[in-house]
Tab-separated table of C-alpha atoms and ligand atoms in Angstrom:
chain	number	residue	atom	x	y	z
A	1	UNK	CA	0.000	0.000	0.000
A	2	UNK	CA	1.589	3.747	-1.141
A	3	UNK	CA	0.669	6.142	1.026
A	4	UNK	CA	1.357	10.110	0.952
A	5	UNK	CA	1.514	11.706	3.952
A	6	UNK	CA	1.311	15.529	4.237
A	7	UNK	CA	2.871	17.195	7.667
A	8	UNK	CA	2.375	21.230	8.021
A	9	UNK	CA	1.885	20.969	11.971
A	10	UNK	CA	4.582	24.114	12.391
A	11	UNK	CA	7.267	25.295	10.634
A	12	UNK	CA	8.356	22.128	8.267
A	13	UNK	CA	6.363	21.727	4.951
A	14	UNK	CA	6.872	17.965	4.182
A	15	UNK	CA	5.334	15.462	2.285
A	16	UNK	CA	6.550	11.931	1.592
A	17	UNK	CA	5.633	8.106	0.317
A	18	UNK	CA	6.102	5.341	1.955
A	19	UNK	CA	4.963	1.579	1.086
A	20	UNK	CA	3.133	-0.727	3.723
A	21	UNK	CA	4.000	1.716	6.351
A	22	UNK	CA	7.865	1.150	6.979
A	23	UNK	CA	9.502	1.446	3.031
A	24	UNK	CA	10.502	5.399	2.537
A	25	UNK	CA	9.763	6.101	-0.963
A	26	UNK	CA	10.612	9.676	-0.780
A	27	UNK	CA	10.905	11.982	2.303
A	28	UNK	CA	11.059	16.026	1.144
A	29	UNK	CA	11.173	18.628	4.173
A	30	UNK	CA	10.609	22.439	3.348
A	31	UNK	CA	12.406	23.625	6.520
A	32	UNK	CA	10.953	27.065	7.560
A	33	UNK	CA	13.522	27.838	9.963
A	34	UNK	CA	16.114	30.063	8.751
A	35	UNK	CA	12.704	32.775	7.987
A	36	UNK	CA	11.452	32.755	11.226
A	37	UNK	CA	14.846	33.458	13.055
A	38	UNK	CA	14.466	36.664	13.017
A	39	UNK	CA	11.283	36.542	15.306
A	40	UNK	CA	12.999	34.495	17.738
A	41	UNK	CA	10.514	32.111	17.042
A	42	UNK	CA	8.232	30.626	14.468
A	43	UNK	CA	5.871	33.667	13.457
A	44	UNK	CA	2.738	31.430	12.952
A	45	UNK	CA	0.638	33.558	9.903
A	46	UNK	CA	4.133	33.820	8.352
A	47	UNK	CA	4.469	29.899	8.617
A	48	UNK	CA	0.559	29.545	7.286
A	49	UNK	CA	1.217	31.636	3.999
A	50	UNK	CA	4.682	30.025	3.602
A	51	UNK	CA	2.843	26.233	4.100
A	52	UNK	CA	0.038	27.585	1.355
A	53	UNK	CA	3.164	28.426	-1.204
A	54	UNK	CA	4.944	25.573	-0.768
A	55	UNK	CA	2.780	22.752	-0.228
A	56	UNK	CA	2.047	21.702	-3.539
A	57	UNK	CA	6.118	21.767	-5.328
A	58	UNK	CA	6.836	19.573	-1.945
A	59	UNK	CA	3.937	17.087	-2.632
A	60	UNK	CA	4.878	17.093	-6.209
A	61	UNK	CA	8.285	16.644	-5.287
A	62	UNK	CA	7.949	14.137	-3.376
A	63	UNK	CA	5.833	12.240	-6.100
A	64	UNK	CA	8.929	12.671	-8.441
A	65	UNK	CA	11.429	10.751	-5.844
A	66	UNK	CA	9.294	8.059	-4.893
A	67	UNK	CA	8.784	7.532	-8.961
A	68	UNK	CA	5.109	7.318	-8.463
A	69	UNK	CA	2.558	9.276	-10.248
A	70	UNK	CA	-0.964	10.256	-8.087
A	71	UNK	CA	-2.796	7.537	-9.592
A	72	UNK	CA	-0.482	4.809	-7.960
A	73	UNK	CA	-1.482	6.192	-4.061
A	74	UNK	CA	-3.540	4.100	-1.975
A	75	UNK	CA	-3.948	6.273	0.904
A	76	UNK	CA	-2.910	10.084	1.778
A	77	UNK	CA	-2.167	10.401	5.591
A	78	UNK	CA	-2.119	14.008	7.363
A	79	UNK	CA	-0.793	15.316	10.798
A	80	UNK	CA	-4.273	16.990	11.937
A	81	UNK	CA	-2.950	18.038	15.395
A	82	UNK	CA	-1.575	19.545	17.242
A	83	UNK	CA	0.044	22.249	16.077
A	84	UNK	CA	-0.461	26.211	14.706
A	85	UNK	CA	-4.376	25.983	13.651
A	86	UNK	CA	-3.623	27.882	10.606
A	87	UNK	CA	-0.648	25.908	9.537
A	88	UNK	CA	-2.948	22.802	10.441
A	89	UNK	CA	-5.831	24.130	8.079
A	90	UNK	CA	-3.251	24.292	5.225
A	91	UNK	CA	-2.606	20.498	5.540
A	92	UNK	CA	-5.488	19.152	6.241
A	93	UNK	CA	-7.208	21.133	3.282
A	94	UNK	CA	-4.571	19.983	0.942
A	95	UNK	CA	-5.401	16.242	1.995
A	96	UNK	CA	-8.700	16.593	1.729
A	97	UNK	CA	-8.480	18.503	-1.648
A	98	UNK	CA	-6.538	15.744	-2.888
A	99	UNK	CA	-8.678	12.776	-1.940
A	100	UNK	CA	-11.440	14.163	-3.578
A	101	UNK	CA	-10.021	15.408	-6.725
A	102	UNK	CA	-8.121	12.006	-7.047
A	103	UNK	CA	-10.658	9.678	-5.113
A	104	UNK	CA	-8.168	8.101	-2.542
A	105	UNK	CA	-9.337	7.267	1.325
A	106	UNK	CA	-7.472	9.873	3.785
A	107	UNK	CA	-6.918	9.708	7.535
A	108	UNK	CA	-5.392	12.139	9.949
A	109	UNK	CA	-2.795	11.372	12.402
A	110	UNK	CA	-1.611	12.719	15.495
A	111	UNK	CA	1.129	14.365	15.123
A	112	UNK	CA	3.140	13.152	18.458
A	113	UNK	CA	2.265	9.962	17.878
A	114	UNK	CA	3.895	9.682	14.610
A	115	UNK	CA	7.174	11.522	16.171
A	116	UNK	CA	7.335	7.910	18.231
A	117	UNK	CA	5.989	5.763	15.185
A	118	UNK	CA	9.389	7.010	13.314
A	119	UNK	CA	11.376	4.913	15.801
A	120	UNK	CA	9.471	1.794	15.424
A	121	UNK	CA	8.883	1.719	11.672
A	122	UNK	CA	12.283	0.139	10.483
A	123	UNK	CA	11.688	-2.518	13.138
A	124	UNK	CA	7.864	-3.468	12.614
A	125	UNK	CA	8.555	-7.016	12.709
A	126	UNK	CA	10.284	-7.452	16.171
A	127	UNK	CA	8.702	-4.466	18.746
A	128	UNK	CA	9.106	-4.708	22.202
A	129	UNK	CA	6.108	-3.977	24.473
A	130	UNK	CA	5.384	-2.766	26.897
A	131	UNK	CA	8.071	-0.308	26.490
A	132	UNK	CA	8.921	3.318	27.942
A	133	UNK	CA	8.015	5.692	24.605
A	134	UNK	CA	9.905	8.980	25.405
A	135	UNK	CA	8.839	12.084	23.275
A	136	UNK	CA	11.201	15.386	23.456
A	137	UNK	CA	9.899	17.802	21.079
A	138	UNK	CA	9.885	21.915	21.016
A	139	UNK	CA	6.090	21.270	22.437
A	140	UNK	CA	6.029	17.975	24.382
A	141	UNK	CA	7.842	15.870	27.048
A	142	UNK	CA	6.206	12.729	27.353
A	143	UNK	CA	6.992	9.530	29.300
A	144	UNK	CA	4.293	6.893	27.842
A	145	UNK	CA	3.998	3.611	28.399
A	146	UNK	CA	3.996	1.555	24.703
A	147	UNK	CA	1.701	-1.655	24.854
A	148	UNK	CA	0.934	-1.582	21.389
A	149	UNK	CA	1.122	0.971	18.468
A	150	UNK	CA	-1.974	2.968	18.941
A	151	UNK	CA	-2.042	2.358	22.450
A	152	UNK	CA	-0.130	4.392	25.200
A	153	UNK	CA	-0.605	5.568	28.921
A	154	UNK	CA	0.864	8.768	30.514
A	155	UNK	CA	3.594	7.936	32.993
A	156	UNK	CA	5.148	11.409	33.155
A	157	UNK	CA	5.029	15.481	31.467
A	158	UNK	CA	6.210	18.421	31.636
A	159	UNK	CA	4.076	20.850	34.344
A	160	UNK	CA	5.964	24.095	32.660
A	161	UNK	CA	8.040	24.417	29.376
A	162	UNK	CA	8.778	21.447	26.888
A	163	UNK	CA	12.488	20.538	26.847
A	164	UNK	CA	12.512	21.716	23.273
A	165	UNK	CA	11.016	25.002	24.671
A	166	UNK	CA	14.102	25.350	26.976
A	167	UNK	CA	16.438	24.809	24.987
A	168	UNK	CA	15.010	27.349	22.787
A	169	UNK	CA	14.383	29.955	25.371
A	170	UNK	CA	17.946	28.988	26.716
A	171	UNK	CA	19.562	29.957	23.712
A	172	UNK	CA	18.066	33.138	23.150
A	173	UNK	CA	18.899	34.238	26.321
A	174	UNK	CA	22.534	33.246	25.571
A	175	UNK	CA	22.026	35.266	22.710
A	176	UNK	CA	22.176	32.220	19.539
A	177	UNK	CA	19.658	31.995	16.677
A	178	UNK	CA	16.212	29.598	16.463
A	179	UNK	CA	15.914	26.835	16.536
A	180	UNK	CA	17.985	26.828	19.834
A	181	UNK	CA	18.477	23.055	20.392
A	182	UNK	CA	20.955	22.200	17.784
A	183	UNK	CA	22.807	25.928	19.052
A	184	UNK	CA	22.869	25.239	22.293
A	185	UNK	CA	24.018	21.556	21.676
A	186	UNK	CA	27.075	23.058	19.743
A	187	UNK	CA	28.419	25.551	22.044
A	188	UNK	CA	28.219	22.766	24.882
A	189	UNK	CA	30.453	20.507	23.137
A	190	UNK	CA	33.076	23.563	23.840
A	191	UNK	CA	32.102	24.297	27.622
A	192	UNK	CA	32.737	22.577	30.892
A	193	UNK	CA	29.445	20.804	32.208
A	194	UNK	CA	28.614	20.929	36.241
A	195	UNK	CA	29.919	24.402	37.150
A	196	UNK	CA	26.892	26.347	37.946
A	197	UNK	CA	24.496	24.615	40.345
A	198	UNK	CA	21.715	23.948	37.819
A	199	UNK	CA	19.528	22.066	38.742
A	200	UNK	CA	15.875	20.433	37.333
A	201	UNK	CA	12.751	20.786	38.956
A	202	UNK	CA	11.174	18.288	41.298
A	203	UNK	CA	7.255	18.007	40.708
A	204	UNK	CA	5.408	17.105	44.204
A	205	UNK	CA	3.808	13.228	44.267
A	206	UNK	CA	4.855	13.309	40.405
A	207	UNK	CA	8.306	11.054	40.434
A	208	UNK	CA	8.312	10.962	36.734
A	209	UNK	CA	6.925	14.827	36.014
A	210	UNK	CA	9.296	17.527	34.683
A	211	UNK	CA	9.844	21.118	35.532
A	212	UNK	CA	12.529	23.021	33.328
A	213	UNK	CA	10.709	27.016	34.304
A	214	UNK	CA	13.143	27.556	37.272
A	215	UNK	CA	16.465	25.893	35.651
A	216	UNK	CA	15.848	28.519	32.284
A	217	UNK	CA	15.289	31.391	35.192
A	218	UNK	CA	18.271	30.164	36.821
A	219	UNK	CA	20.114	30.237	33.841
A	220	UNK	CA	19.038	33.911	33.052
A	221	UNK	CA	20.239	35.280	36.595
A	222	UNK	CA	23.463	33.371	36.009
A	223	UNK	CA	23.960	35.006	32.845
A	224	UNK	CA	22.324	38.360	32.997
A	225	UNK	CA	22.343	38.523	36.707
A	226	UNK	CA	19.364	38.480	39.387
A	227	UNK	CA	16.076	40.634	38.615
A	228	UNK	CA	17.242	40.823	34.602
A	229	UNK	CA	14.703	39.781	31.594
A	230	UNK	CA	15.810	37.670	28.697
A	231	UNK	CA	16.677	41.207	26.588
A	232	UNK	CA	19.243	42.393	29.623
A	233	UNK	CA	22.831	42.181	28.360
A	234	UNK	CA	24.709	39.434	29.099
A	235	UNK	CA	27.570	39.699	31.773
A	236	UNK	CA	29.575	36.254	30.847
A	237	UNK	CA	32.287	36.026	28.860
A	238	UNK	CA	32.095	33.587	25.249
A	239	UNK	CA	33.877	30.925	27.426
A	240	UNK	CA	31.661	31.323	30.299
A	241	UNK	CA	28.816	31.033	27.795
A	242	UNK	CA	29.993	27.472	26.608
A	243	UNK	CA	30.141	26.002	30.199
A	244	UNK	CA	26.247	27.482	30.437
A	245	UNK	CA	25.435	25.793	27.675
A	246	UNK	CA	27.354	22.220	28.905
A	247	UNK	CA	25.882	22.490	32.275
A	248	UNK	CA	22.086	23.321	31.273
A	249	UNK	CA	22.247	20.588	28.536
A	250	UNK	CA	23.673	17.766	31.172
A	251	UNK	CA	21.440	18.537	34.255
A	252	UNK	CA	18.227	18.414	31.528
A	253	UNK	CA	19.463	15.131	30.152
A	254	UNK	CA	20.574	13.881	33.731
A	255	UNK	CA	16.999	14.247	35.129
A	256	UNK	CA	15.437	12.490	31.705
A	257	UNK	CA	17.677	9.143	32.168
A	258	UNK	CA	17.496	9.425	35.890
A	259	UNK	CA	13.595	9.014	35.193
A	260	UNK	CA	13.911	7.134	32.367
A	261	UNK	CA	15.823	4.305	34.298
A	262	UNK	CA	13.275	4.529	37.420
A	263	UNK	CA	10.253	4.317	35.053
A	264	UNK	CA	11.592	0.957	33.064
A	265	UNK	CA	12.648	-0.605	36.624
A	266	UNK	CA	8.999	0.070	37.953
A	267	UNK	CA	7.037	-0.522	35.006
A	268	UNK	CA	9.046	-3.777	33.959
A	269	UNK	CA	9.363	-2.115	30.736
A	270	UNK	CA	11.419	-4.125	27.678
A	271	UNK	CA	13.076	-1.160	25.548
A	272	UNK	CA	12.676	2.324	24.791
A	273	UNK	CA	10.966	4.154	21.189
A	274	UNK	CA	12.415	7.978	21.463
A	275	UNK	CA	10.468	10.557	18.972
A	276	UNK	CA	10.940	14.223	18.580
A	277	UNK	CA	13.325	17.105	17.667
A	278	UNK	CA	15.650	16.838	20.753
A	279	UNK	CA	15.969	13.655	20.532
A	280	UNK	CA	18.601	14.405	17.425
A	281	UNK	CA	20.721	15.722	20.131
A	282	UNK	CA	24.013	13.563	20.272
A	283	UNK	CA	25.094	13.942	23.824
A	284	UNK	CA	21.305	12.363	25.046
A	285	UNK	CA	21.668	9.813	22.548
A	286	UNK	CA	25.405	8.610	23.600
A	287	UNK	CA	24.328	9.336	27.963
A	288	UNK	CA	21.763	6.652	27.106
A	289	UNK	CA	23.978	4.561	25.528
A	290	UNK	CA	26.155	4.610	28.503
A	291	UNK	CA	23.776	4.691	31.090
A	292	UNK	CA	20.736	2.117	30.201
A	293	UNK	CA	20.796	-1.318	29.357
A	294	UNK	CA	17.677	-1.661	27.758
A	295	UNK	CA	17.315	-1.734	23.928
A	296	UNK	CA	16.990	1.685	22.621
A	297	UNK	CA	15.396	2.601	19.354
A	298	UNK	CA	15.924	5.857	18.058
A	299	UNK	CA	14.497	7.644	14.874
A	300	UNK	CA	16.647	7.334	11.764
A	301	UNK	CA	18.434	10.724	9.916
A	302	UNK	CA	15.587	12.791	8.677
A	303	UNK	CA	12.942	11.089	10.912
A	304	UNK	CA	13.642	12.972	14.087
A	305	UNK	CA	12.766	16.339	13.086
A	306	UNK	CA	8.623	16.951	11.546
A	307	UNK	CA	8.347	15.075	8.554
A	308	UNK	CA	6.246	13.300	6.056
A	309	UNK	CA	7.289	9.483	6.373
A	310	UNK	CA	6.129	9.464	10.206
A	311	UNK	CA	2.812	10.632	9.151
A	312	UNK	CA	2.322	8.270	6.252
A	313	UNK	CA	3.743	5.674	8.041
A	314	UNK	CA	1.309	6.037	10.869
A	315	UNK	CA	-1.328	6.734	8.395
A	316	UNK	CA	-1.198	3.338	7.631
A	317	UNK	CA	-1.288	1.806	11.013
A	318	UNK	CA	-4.559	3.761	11.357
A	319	UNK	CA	-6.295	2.946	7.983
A	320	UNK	CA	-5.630	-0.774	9.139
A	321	UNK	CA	-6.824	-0.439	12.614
A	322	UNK	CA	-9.654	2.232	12.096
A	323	UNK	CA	-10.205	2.468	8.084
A	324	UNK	CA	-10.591	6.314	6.555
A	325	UNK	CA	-11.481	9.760	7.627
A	326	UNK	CA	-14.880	11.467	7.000
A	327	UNK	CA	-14.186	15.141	5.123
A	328	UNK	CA	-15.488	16.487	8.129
A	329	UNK	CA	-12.121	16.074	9.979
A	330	UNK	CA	-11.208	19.215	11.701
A	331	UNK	CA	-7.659	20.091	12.829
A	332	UNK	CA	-6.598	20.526	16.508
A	333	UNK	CA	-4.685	22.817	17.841
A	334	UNK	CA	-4.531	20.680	20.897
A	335	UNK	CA	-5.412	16.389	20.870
A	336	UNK	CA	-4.627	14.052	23.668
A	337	UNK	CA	-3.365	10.482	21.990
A	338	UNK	CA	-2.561	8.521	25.383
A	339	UNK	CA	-4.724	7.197	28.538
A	340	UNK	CA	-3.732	9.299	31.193
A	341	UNK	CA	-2.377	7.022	34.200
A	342	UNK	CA	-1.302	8.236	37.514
A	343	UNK	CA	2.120	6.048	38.384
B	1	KG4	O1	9.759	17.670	17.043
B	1	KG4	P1	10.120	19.013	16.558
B	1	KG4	O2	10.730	19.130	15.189
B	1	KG4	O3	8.918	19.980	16.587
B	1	KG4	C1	7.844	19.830	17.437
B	1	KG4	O4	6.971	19.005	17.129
B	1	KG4	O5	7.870	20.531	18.487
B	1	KG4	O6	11.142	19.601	17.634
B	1	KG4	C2	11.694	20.874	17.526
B	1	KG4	C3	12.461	21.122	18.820
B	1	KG4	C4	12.977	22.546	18.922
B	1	KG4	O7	12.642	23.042	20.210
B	1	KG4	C5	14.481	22.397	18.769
B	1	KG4	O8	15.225	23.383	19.454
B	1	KG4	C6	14.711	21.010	19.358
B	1	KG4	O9	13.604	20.255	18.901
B	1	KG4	N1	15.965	20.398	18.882
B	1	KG4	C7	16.996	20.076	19.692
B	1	KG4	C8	18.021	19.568	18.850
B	1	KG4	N2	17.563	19.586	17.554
B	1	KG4	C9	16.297	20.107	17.606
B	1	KG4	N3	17.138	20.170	21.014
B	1	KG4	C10	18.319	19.774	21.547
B	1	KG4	N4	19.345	19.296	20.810
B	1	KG4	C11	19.243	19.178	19.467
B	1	KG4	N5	20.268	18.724	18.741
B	2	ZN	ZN1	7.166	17.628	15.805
């Protein structure tokens, strides 16, 4: 089965094809980045028109490298949440669009969901469940326990900012472009970890919860001094600013194996599926490597970061399990996709 899979939840435009939900045809990513970096952030009606010029080249293009014309798709899979509603509505329309003009079933995805799906979809034929499912994305930090694809249950969030969303708001208080992971994960391989105290937070009756608000503030008065707001100059020197960088990235990634480890001990959990942005970062990936013993699956180059091949690949899992869409579909800014299950 061919399916195309359309993603426009932020600031990627990305459409791919993928066969029988695991065989990437074709992966194209329109990455939005570099014109939102002057905003500091993505600027969402600029990422809305930008999704409504490009959509249609990247579908096409992605046509082109898979070799298949429109008439050979089975199925066209979209990300309908959650995300920027009107970089959603540019998606979902174009999937819609599509299905009727060419008469093809379509079924909408949950975005998240798919960021995990990437890590299982080269190894469909030998998953291990129940397994810890750990998503660290610019809008979610998830702990979920994996009994089967489609079905998950909250062990742990965030109560403040996404870890994404720190590093982010880390590095423009340090004073380096957007996105801020792969920035800050660069100037740390220069710095010194451990020299400032950081510390993560510790959420009350929640072992496995996150709280990153008071590390970024602590990071700010380190930098900028007490009482200062992120547009205060800094008062560290470029050094200084690498061992910032080194000791915010390890005491993050320190509390995330820390709970990791506690949550596969107490959940008799088998191996770990990691989705999402941060979880490109090299220094997490080679700390787990160390530090767990489970098996650890992590999504392939091009996977990690929003694309198309998660979304048709998931697509497919869903059209199986729950058949198509109705046109009616509406996008969602904001979708659960897990049971929610106090440890
Ligand atoms: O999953 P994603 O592409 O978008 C969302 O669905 O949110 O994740 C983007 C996030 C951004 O916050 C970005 O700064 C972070 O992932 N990120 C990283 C790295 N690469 C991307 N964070 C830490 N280290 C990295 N190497
Ligand atoms: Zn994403």
């Amino acid at each position: 089965m061919l399916v195309l899979g359309i993603e426009t939840t932020c600031d990627e435009t990305a459409a791919a094809v993928v066969k029988d939900g695991k065989e990437i045809l074709s992966n194209v990513i329109f990455s939005q980045a570099k014109f939102h970096e002057k905003f500091g952030g993505v600027f969402p009606e600029m990422a809305s028109r930008m999704h409504y010029n490009s959509l249609i080249p990247v579908i096409d293009e992605s046509l082109k490298e898979a070799k298949v014309s429109h008439k050979e798709i089975d199925l066209i899979a979209v990300a309908l949440g959650p995300g920027l509603m009107g970089a959603l509505f540019m998606g979902l329309n174009a999937a819609k669009t599509l299905a009727w003009a060419w008469d093809k079933p379509y079924v909408g995805v949950h975005h998240v969901e798919a960021h995990l799906y990437a890590s299982m979809m080269e190894h469909l034929d030998h998953l291990l469940f129940p397994s810890l499912g750990v998503v660290l994305s610019g809008g979610h930090t998830l702990f979920l326990k994996i009994t089967a694809i489609g079905n998950y249950e909250l062990i742990g969030t965030t109560i403040d900012d996404a870890i994404g969303e720190s590093f982010d708001k880390v590095a423009a208080i340090l004073g380096l472009p957007y996105p801020g992971g792969p920035a800050v994960e660069n100037l740390a391989k220069m710095g010194k970890s451990g020299c400032y105290g950081f510390k993560a937070g510790l959420v009350k009756e929640k072992p496995f919860h996150f709280s990153f608000s008071g590390l970024k503030t602590k990071v700010l008065y380190t930098v900028k001094g007490v009482g200062s707001c992120s547009k205060s100059p800094l008062l560290i020197s470029e050094d200084e600013k690498k061992d910032v960088a080194a000791s915010f990235q390890e005491t993050v990634f320190d509390d995330v194996i820390h709970k990791a480890n506690k949550a596969c001990r107490l959940f008799d959990l088998k191996a770990i599926y990691f989705g999402g942005g941060v979880v490109n970062n090299e220094y997490l990936r080679k700390l787990f490597k160390e530090q767990c013993s489970l098996p650890l699956f992590w999504p392939s180059r091009g996977m990690s970061l929003d694309n198309g091949a998660m979304i048709a690949g998931l697509g497919f899992q869903k059209y199986l399990r729950s058949g198509k869409s109705t046109l009616d579909l509406e996008a969602k800014a904001r979708l659960p996709f897990f049971y929610t299950q106090a440890p």
